[in-house]
Coordinates of C-alpha atoms and ligand atoms in Angstrom, one line a residue:
X22 CA 17.3 -5.1 30.7
X23 CA 20.9 -3.9 30.5
X24 CA 22.2 -0.9 28.6
X25 CA 24.7 -1.1 25.8
X26 CA 28.0 -2.8 26.9
X27 CA 30.4 -0.6 24.8
X28 CA 30.8 3.1 24.4
X29 CA 31.4 2.9 20.6
X30 CA 29.9 0.9 17.8
X31 CA 30.2 0.8 14.0
X32 CA 26.4 0.6 13.5
X33 CA 23.4 0.8 15.8
X34 CA 20.1 -0.7 14.6
X35 CA 16.9 0.5 16.3
X36 CA 14.4 -2.3 16.4
X37 CA 14.9 -6.1 16.9
X38 CA 12.1 -7.2 14.6
X39 CA 12.7 -9.3 11.5
X40 CA 14.0 -6.3 9.6
X41 CA 16.4 -5.1 12.2
X42 CA 17.7 -8.6 13.0
X43 CA 18.1 -9.5 9.4
X44 CA 20.0 -6.3 8.7
X45 CA 22.3 -6.9 11.7
X46 CA 22.9 -10.4 10.4
X47 CA 24.0 -9.2 6.9
X48 CA 26.2 -6.5 8.6
X49 CA 27.8 -9.1 10.9
X50 CA 28.4 -11.5 8.0
X51 CA 30.2 -8.7 6.2
X52 CA 32.3 -8.0 9.3
X53 CA 31.6 -4.3 9.6
X54 CA 32.7 -4.0 13.2
X55 CA 30.7 -3.9 16.4
X56 CA 26.9 -3.8 15.8
X57 CA 24.3 -2.9 18.4
X58 CA 20.7 -3.8 18.0
X59 CA 18.4 -2.3 20.6
X60 CA 14.7 -2.7 21.2
X61 CA 12.7 -1.1 23.9
X62 CA 10.4 -4.1 24.1
X63 CA 11.0 -7.8 24.2
X64 CA 11.8 -10.0 21.3
X65 CA 8.8 -10.2 18.9
X66 CA 6.9 -7.4 20.7
X67 CA 6.4 -5.5 17.5
X68 CA 4.7 -6.6 14.3
X69 CA 7.2 -9.4 13.8
X70 CA 5.5 -11.3 16.6
X71 CA 2.0 -10.4 15.6
X72 CA 1.6 -11.2 11.9
X73 CA 0.0 -13.8 9.7
X74 CA 3.2 -15.4 8.5
X75 CA 2.2 -15.0 4.8
X76 CA 5.0 -14.9 2.2
X77 CA 3.9 -14.1 -1.3
X78 CA 5.5 -13.1 -4.6
X79 CA 2.4 -12.0 -6.4
X80 CA 2.8 -8.2 -6.5
X81 CA 1.9 -5.4 -8.9
X82 CA 5.4 -4.1 -9.5
X83 CA 8.5 -6.0 -10.7
X84 CA 10.7 -4.5 -8.0
X85 CA 8.5 -6.0 -5.2
X86 CA 8.2 -9.3 -7.0
X87 CA 12.0 -9.5 -7.1
X88 CA 12.4 -8.7 -3.4
X89 CA 9.8 -11.3 -2.6
X90 CA 11.2 -14.0 -4.8
X91 CA 14.7 -13.5 -3.2
X92 CA 13.1 -13.6 0.2
X93 CA 11.3 -16.9 -0.6
X94 CA 14.6 -18.4 -1.5
X95 CA 16.1 -17.2 1.8
X96 CA 13.2 -18.7 3.8
X97 CA 13.6 -22.0 1.9
X98 CA 17.1 -22.3 3.2
X99 CA 16.4 -20.8 6.6
X100 CA 16.7 -24.1 8.5
X101 CA 20.2 -24.7 7.0
X102 CA 21.4 -21.2 7.5
X103 CA 20.0 -20.6 11.0
X104 CA 19.3 -24.1 12.5
X105 CA 15.6 -23.3 13.2
X106 CA 12.6 -24.9 11.5
X107 CA 10.3 -22.0 10.6
X108 CA 7.8 -24.5 9.1
X109 CA 7.8 -22.6 5.7
X110 CA 5.1 -24.4 3.8
X111 CA 4.7 -23.5 0.2
X112 CA 1.0 -24.2 -0.1
X113 CA 0.5 -21.3 -2.5
X114 CA -1.5 -18.1 -2.4
X115 CA -4.9 -17.9 -4.0
X116 CA -6.1 -14.4 -4.9
X117 CA -9.9 -14.3 -5.2
X118 CA -11.8 -12.1 -7.6
X119 CA -15.4 -11.5 -6.8
X120 CA -16.3 -10.1 -10.2
X121 CA -14.8 -9.6 -13.7
X122 CA -13.4 -6.2 -12.9
X123 CA -11.4 -7.6 -10.0
X124 CA -10.3 -10.5 -12.2
X125 CA -9.1 -8.0 -14.8
X126 CA -6.9 -6.4 -12.2
X127 CA -5.5 -9.7 -11.1
X128 CA -4.7 -10.6 -14.7
X129 CA -2.3 -7.6 -14.9
X130 CA -0.6 -8.8 -11.7
X131 CA -0.4 -12.3 -13.1
X132 CA 1.3 -11.0 -16.3
X133 CA 3.9 -9.1 -14.2
X134 CA 4.6 -12.1 -12.0
X135 CA 4.9 -14.5 -14.9
X136 CA 7.2 -12.1 -16.8
X137 CA 9.5 -12.4 -13.7
X138 CA 9.7 -16.2 -14.3
X139 CA 7.2 -17.3 -11.6
X140 CA 4.5 -19.8 -12.5
X141 CA 1.4 -17.8 -11.6
X142 CA -1.9 -19.2 -12.9
X143 CA -5.2 -17.7 -13.8
X144 CA -8.1 -19.7 -12.3
X145 CA -11.8 -19.9 -13.2
X146 CA -14.4 -20.5 -10.5
X147 CA -14.0 -24.2 -10.6
X148 CA -10.2 -23.8 -10.3
X149 CA -10.6 -21.6 -7.3
X150 CA -13.0 -24.0 -5.7
X151 CA -10.6 -26.9 -6.1
X152 CA -8.0 -25.1 -4.1
X153 CA -10.4 -23.6 -1.6
X154 CA -12.7 -26.5 -0.6
X155 CA -16.1 -25.5 0.6
X156 CA -16.0 -22.1 -1.1
X157 CA -19.6 -20.8 -1.4
X158 CA -21.1 -20.9 -4.9
X159 CA -20.7 -17.6 -6.6
X160 CA -18.2 -16.2 -4.1
X161 CA -15.5 -15.8 -6.7
X162 CA -15.6 -15.8 -10.5
X163 CA -11.9 -16.8 -10.5
X164 CA -8.5 -15.7 -9.3
X165 CA -4.8 -16.2 -9.5
X166 CA -2.6 -18.8 -7.8
X167 CA 1.1 -19.1 -7.3
X168 CA 2.1 -22.5 -5.8
X169 CA 5.5 -21.3 -4.5
X170 CA 4.0 -18.6 -2.2
X171 CA 3.4 -19.9 1.3
X172 CA 3.3 -19.4 5.1
X173 CA 5.7 -19.7 7.9
X174 CA 5.8 -19.4 11.7
X175 CA 7.3 -16.0 12.6
X176 CA 8.6 -16.9 16.1
X177 CA 11.2 -19.4 15.2
X178 CA 12.4 -17.1 12.4
X179 CA 13.0 -14.4 15.0
X180 CA 14.7 -16.8 17.5
X181 CA 16.9 -18.1 14.7
X182 CA 18.0 -14.6 13.7
X183 CA 18.5 -13.6 17.3
X184 CA 20.8 -16.5 18.0
X185 CA 22.6 -16.1 14.7
X186 CA 23.4 -12.4 15.2
X187 CA 24.6 -13.0 18.8
X188 CA 26.8 -15.8 17.7
X189 CA 28.4 -13.4 15.2
X190 CA 29.2 -10.9 18.0
X191 CA 26.2 -8.5 17.6
X192 CA 25.0 -7.1 20.8
X193 CA 21.2 -7.2 21.2
X194 CA 20.0 -4.9 24.0
X195 CA 16.4 -5.6 24.9
X196 CA 14.3 -3.2 27.0
X197 CA 16.5 -0.3 25.8
X198 CA 14.8 2.6 24.1
X199 CA 16.4 4.9 21.6
X200 CA 15.4 8.5 22.3
X201 CA 17.5 10.5 19.9
X202 CA 20.5 10.8 17.6
X203 CA 23.5 13.0 18.2
X204 CA 24.5 15.0 15.1
X205 CA 27.4 17.1 14.1
X206 CA 27.6 19.1 10.8
X207 CA 24.8 17.0 9.3
X208 CA 26.2 13.7 10.3
X209 CA 25.2 11.1 12.9
X210 CA 27.8 10.8 15.6
X211 CA 25.9 9.1 18.4
X212 CA 22.7 7.4 19.6
X213 CA 21.0 8.5 22.8
X214 CA 19.2 5.8 24.7
X215 CA 17.4 5.8 28.1
X216 CA 20.4 3.8 29.4
X217 CA 23.0 6.3 28.2
X218 CA 24.6 7.5 24.9
X219 CA 26.9 5.6 22.6
X220 CA 29.2 6.9 19.9
X221 CA 28.2 5.5 16.5
X222 CA 28.4 7.0 13.0
X223 CA 25.6 5.0 11.5
X224 CA 22.0 4.4 12.8
X225 CA 19.4 2.2 11.1
X226 CA 15.8 3.0 11.7
X227 CA 14.1 -0.4 11.8
X228 CA 11.5 0.6 14.3
X229 CA 8.5 -0.7 12.4
X230 CA 5.3 1.1 13.3
X231 CA 7.3 3.5 15.4
X232 CA 9.8 4.4 12.7
X233 CA 8.0 7.6 11.8
X234 CA 8.2 8.7 15.4
X235 CA 12.0 8.0 15.5
X236 CA 12.7 9.8 12.2
X237 CA 10.6 12.8 13.3
X238 CA 12.4 12.8 16.7
X239 CA 15.7 13.5 14.9
X240 CA 14.1 16.2 12.8
X241 CA 13.4 14.2 9.6
X242 CA 9.9 14.6 8.3
X243 CA 8.6 11.3 6.8
X244 CA 5.1 10.3 5.7
X245 CA 5.2 6.9 7.5
X246 CA 2.0 6.3 9.4
X247 CA 1.2 3.5 11.8
X248 CA -2.1 1.8 11.3
X249 CA -3.5 -0.9 13.6
X250 CA -4.5 -4.2 12.1
X251 CA -6.3 -7.0 13.7
X252 CA -6.0 -10.8 13.3
X253 CA -7.4 -13.9 14.9
X254 CA -6.8 -17.6 15.3
X255 CA -9.6 -20.2 15.6
X256 CA -9.7 -23.5 17.3
X257 CA -8.0 -26.2 15.2
X258 CA -9.9 -28.3 12.7
X259 CA -9.0 -31.1 10.4
X260 CA -6.6 -29.8 7.8
X261 CA -8.5 -29.0 4.5
X262 CA -6.8 -25.8 3.2
X263 CA -3.3 -25.7 1.6
X264 CA -3.0 -22.1 0.3
X265 CA -3.3 -18.7 1.9
X266 CA -6.6 -17.2 0.6
X267 CA -6.8 -13.5 0.0
X268 CA -9.3 -11.0 -1.4
X269 CA -7.9 -7.6 -2.3
X270 CA -11.3 -5.8 -2.3
X271 CA -11.7 -6.0 1.5
X272 CA -8.2 -7.1 2.6
X273 CA -9.4 -10.5 3.8
X274 CA -6.7 -13.1 4.2
X275 CA -6.6 -16.4 6.0
X276 CA -4.7 -19.7 6.0
X277 CA -4.8 -22.9 8.0
X278 CA -1.7 -23.6 10.1
X279 CA -0.2 -27.0 10.5
X280 CA -1.9 -27.2 13.9
X281 CA -5.2 -26.8 12.1
X282 CA -6.2 -23.3 13.2
X283 CA -7.5 -20.8 10.8
X284 CA -5.5 -17.6 11.1
X285 CA -6.4 -14.4 9.3
X286 CA -7.7 -10.9 9.3
X287 CA -9.3 -8.2 7.2
X288 CA -9.2 -4.4 7.0
X289 CA -11.1 -2.6 9.8
X290 CA -10.2 1.1 9.7
X291 CA -8.7 2.5 12.9
X292 CA -7.4 5.9 13.9
X293 CA -3.8 6.2 12.6
X294 CA -1.0 6.3 15.1
X295 CA 0.2 4.1 17.9
X296 CA -1.5 6.0 20.8
X297 CA -4.5 3.6 20.9
X298 CA -2.3 0.7 21.7
X299 CA -2.5 -2.9 20.3
X300 CA -5.9 -4.2 21.5
X301 CA -8.8 -5.8 19.7
X302 CA -11.9 -3.9 18.7
X303 CA -15.6 -4.9 19.0
X304 CA -16.0 -4.3 15.2
X305 CA -13.3 -6.8 14.1
X306 CA -14.7 -10.1 15.3
X307 CA -18.2 -9.9 13.8
X308 CA -16.8 -8.5 10.5
X309 CA -14.2 -11.1 10.2
X310 CA -16.6 -13.9 11.1
X311 CA -19.1 -12.7 8.6
X312 CA -16.6 -12.4 5.8
X313 CA -15.1 -15.9 6.5
X314 CA -18.4 -17.7 6.8
X315 CA -19.9 -16.0 3.8
X316 CA -16.9 -17.3 1.8
X317 CA -16.8 -20.8 3.4
X318 CA -20.1 -21.5 5.2
X319 CA -18.9 -24.6 6.9
X320 CA -16.6 -22.5 9.0
X321 CA -19.6 -21.1 10.8
X322 CA -19.7 -22.2 14.4
X323 CA -15.9 -22.4 14.7
X324 CA -14.6 -21.1 18.0
X325 CA -12.2 -18.2 18.0
X326 CA -9.3 -18.8 20.4
X327 CA -7.4 -15.6 20.3
X328 CA -7.5 -12.2 18.6
X329 CA -4.8 -9.6 18.7
X330 CA -3.4 -6.7 16.7
X331 CA -0.2 -5.0 15.7
X332 CA 0.9 -1.9 13.7
X333 CA 1.5 -1.7 10.0
X334 CA 4.1 0.9 9.1
X335 CA 2.4 2.4 6.0
X336 CA 3.8 4.7 3.3
X337 CA 1.6 6.6 0.9
X338 CA 2.7 4.6 -2.1
X339 CA 3.0 1.2 -0.5
X340 CA 6.7 0.8 -1.1
X341 CA 9.1 0.5 1.9
X342 CA 11.8 3.0 2.6
X343 CA 15.3 1.7 2.2
X344 CA 18.6 3.4 2.4
X345 CA 20.4 6.5 3.7
X346 CA 18.5 9.7 4.3
X347 CA 20.1 12.4 2.2
X348 CA 19.3 15.0 4.8
X349 CA 21.3 13.3 7.6
X350 CA 24.5 11.4 6.7
X351 CA 24.6 8.1 8.6
X352 CA 20.9 7.8 9.2
X353 CA 19.4 4.8 7.3
X354 CA 15.8 3.8 6.7
X355 CA 14.7 0.2 6.9
X356 CA 11.0 0.8 7.4
X357 CA 7.6 1.4 5.8
X358 CA 6.9 -2.3 5.1
X359 CA 3.1 -2.0 5.7
X360 CA 1.6 -5.4 6.2
X361 CA 4.3 -7.2 4.3
X362 CA 7.6 -6.8 6.1
X363 CA 8.1 -10.4 6.9
X364 CA 7.9 -11.6 3.3
X365 CA 10.2 -8.8 2.1
X366 CA 12.7 -8.8 5.0
X367 CA 15.5 -11.1 3.9
X368 CA 16.0 -9.3 0.5
X369 CA 15.3 -5.8 1.7
X370 CA 17.6 -6.1 4.7
X371 CA 20.4 -7.2 2.5
X372 CA 20.0 -3.9 0.6
X373 CA 19.8 -2.0 3.8
X374 CA 23.1 -3.5 4.9
X375 CA 24.7 -2.8 1.5
X376 CA 23.6 0.8 1.8
X377 CA 25.1 1.0 5.3
X378 CA 28.4 -0.3 3.9
X379 CA 28.4 2.4 1.3
X380 CA 27.7 -0.1 -1.6
X381 CA 25.3 0.8 -4.4
X382 CA 22.2 -1.4 -4.3
X383 CA 20.0 -2.4 -7.3
X384 CA 17.0 -0.6 -5.9
X385 CA 15.5 2.3 -7.8
X386 CA 15.8 5.3 -5.4
X387 CA 12.6 6.7 -7.0
X388 CA 10.7 3.7 -5.6
X389 CA 12.5 3.0 -2.3
X390 CA 14.5 6.1 -1.3
X391 CA 13.1 8.5 1.2
X392 CA 13.8 11.3 -1.3
X393 CA 10.8 10.3 -3.3
X394 CA 8.6 11.9 -0.8
X395 CA 10.1 15.3 -1.1
X396 CA 11.5 15.4 -4.7
X397 CA 9.3 17.6 -6.9
X398 CA 8.4 16.3 -10.3
X399 CA 8.7 12.6 -9.4
X400 CA 5.9 10.7 -11.2
X401 CA 3.9 9.0 -8.5
X402 CA 4.1 5.2 -8.6
X403 CA 2.5 2.8 -6.2
X404 CA 2.4 -0.8 -5.1
X405 CA -1.3 -1.1 -4.4
X406 CA -1.7 -4.9 -3.8
X407 CA -1.9 -4.4 0.0
X408 CA -3.9 -6.7 2.3
X409 CA -5.1 -6.9 5.9
Ligands
FAD642 C1 -1.9 -8.3 12.0 C2 -0.7 -8.3 11.2 C3 -0.6 -9.2 10.2 C4 0.5 -9.2 9.3 N1 0.6 -10.2 8.4 C5 1.8 -10.3 7.6 C6 2.0 -11.4 6.7 O1 1.2 -12.3 6.6 N2 3.1 -11.4 6.0 C7 4.1 -10.4 6.1 O2 5.1 -10.4 5.4 N3 3.9 -9.3 7.0 C8 2.8 -9.3 7.7 N4 2.6 -8.2 8.6 C9 3.6 -7.2 8.6 C10 4.9 -7.6 9.3 O3 4.6 -8.2 10.5 C11 5.8 -6.4 9.5 O4 5.9 -5.7 8.3 C12 7.2 -6.8 10.0 O5 7.1 -7.6 11.1 C13 7.9 -5.5 10.3 O6 9.1 -5.9 10.9 P1 10.0 -4.8 11.5 O7 11.2 -5.4 12.0 O8 10.2 -3.6 10.6 O9 9.1 -4.1 12.7 P2 8.7 -4.7 14.1 O10 8.6 -6.2 14.2 O11 7.5 -3.9 14.5 O12 9.9 -4.3 15.1 C14 10.2 -3.0 15.4 C15 10.7 -2.9 16.8 O13 11.2 -1.6 17.1 C16 11.1 -1.4 18.4 N5 11.1 0.0 18.7 C17 10.3 1.0 18.2 N6 10.7 2.2 18.6 C18 11.9 2.0 19.3 C19 12.7 2.9 20.0 N7 12.6 4.2 20.0 N8 13.8 2.4 20.7 C20 14.0 1.0 20.7 N9 13.2 0.1 20.1 C21 12.1 0.6 19.4 C22 9.8 -2.0 18.8 O14 9.7 -2.4 20.2 C23 9.7 -3.3 17.9 O15 10.1 -4.5 18.5 C24 1.5 -8.2 9.4 C25 1.4 -7.3 10.4 C26 0.3 -7.3 11.3 C27 0.2 -6.2 12.4

């Protein structure tokens, strides 16, 4: 742990997760000047090292479909761009509908996704069973499938980004906590860390589940809320499952890794906030086991190797928060990604970097800008296809 090496930077990014590192990468590529990324933990200590690696483009709103589609393209060329194999495997995502009402909702998603040029398919029960071998009879009346969705290993993605930004001159200070922002006349002029202050006119809040704390610590009220989500990995078994399988009604998701483990989670409500830490609860394991074995009975008896948890950074409408805060010049949001920041990071971070560089992005501020939370008269819109 060493503090920042310079006294002055062009941009400081708080958080060395996938969003912070990708943002730093785009900034460095554009040659904005000295960039500092700081993280109070170690690399991958946040949600970026604790997630399910799912990357999907099936979303309710066009704006999210577009960000996800661009991100899939970025992950496809990750090996070439960053020299790390992230094992991005496009085995598809199957959304399960347990009844006709749920299938009706998926049909609407399917239409949106198809209208964006992606080959989503509606499946009947037989179609779902072909893609999810061993599915219990009657467990689903049908679903949707998009073959180009997939899964990746988060760790090599983080390592590749870390090395790429450092090779481009970005300073990554690990074990260094940001505790405040210095302001003058409504502008950012510096960042205060536990290892000293630096002069910097632009600060990016990519602090994941802690982003709300950081914003509030500089006097900016935001509705971001950290929620703990649990996940497990089983012992490996012979490969039988290509797609990620998800069920919106209870947030169940699981895939089989290339090592053969089943990795997945489902929604178990916890007290919001980060105070409770990142442990595993007694409720999660039996609920997850019951949901999984009810769906695929032959998974009964499978040993669980590990269970862990991490924080989603949730917003009330399910859209992330991207761009400069109109209340404080030089303070940028790159947060609020809920349970889907890995799959949206490449495209979202490019917009964050554009915004830091003063360029106009193609994002609708009514969907992604922080102003949507305090602008009266905005018609509420939401991206509800959340999982986990
Ligand atoms: C169980 C689980 C499963 C998930 N599954 C998926 C999935 O399948 N697909 C998907 O796309 N997404 C998934 N996600 C969500 C995804 O992991 C996150 O959205 C994404 O990793 C967020 O990245 P980030 O860079 O914004 O935040 P993080 O990776 O959390 O990084 C934020 C960093 O900020 C640092 N930090 C915080 N405050 C400070 C401070 N004051 N000073 C310095 N550093 C600070 C933290 O130490 C942390 O390292 C899942 C999340 C969880 C918890």
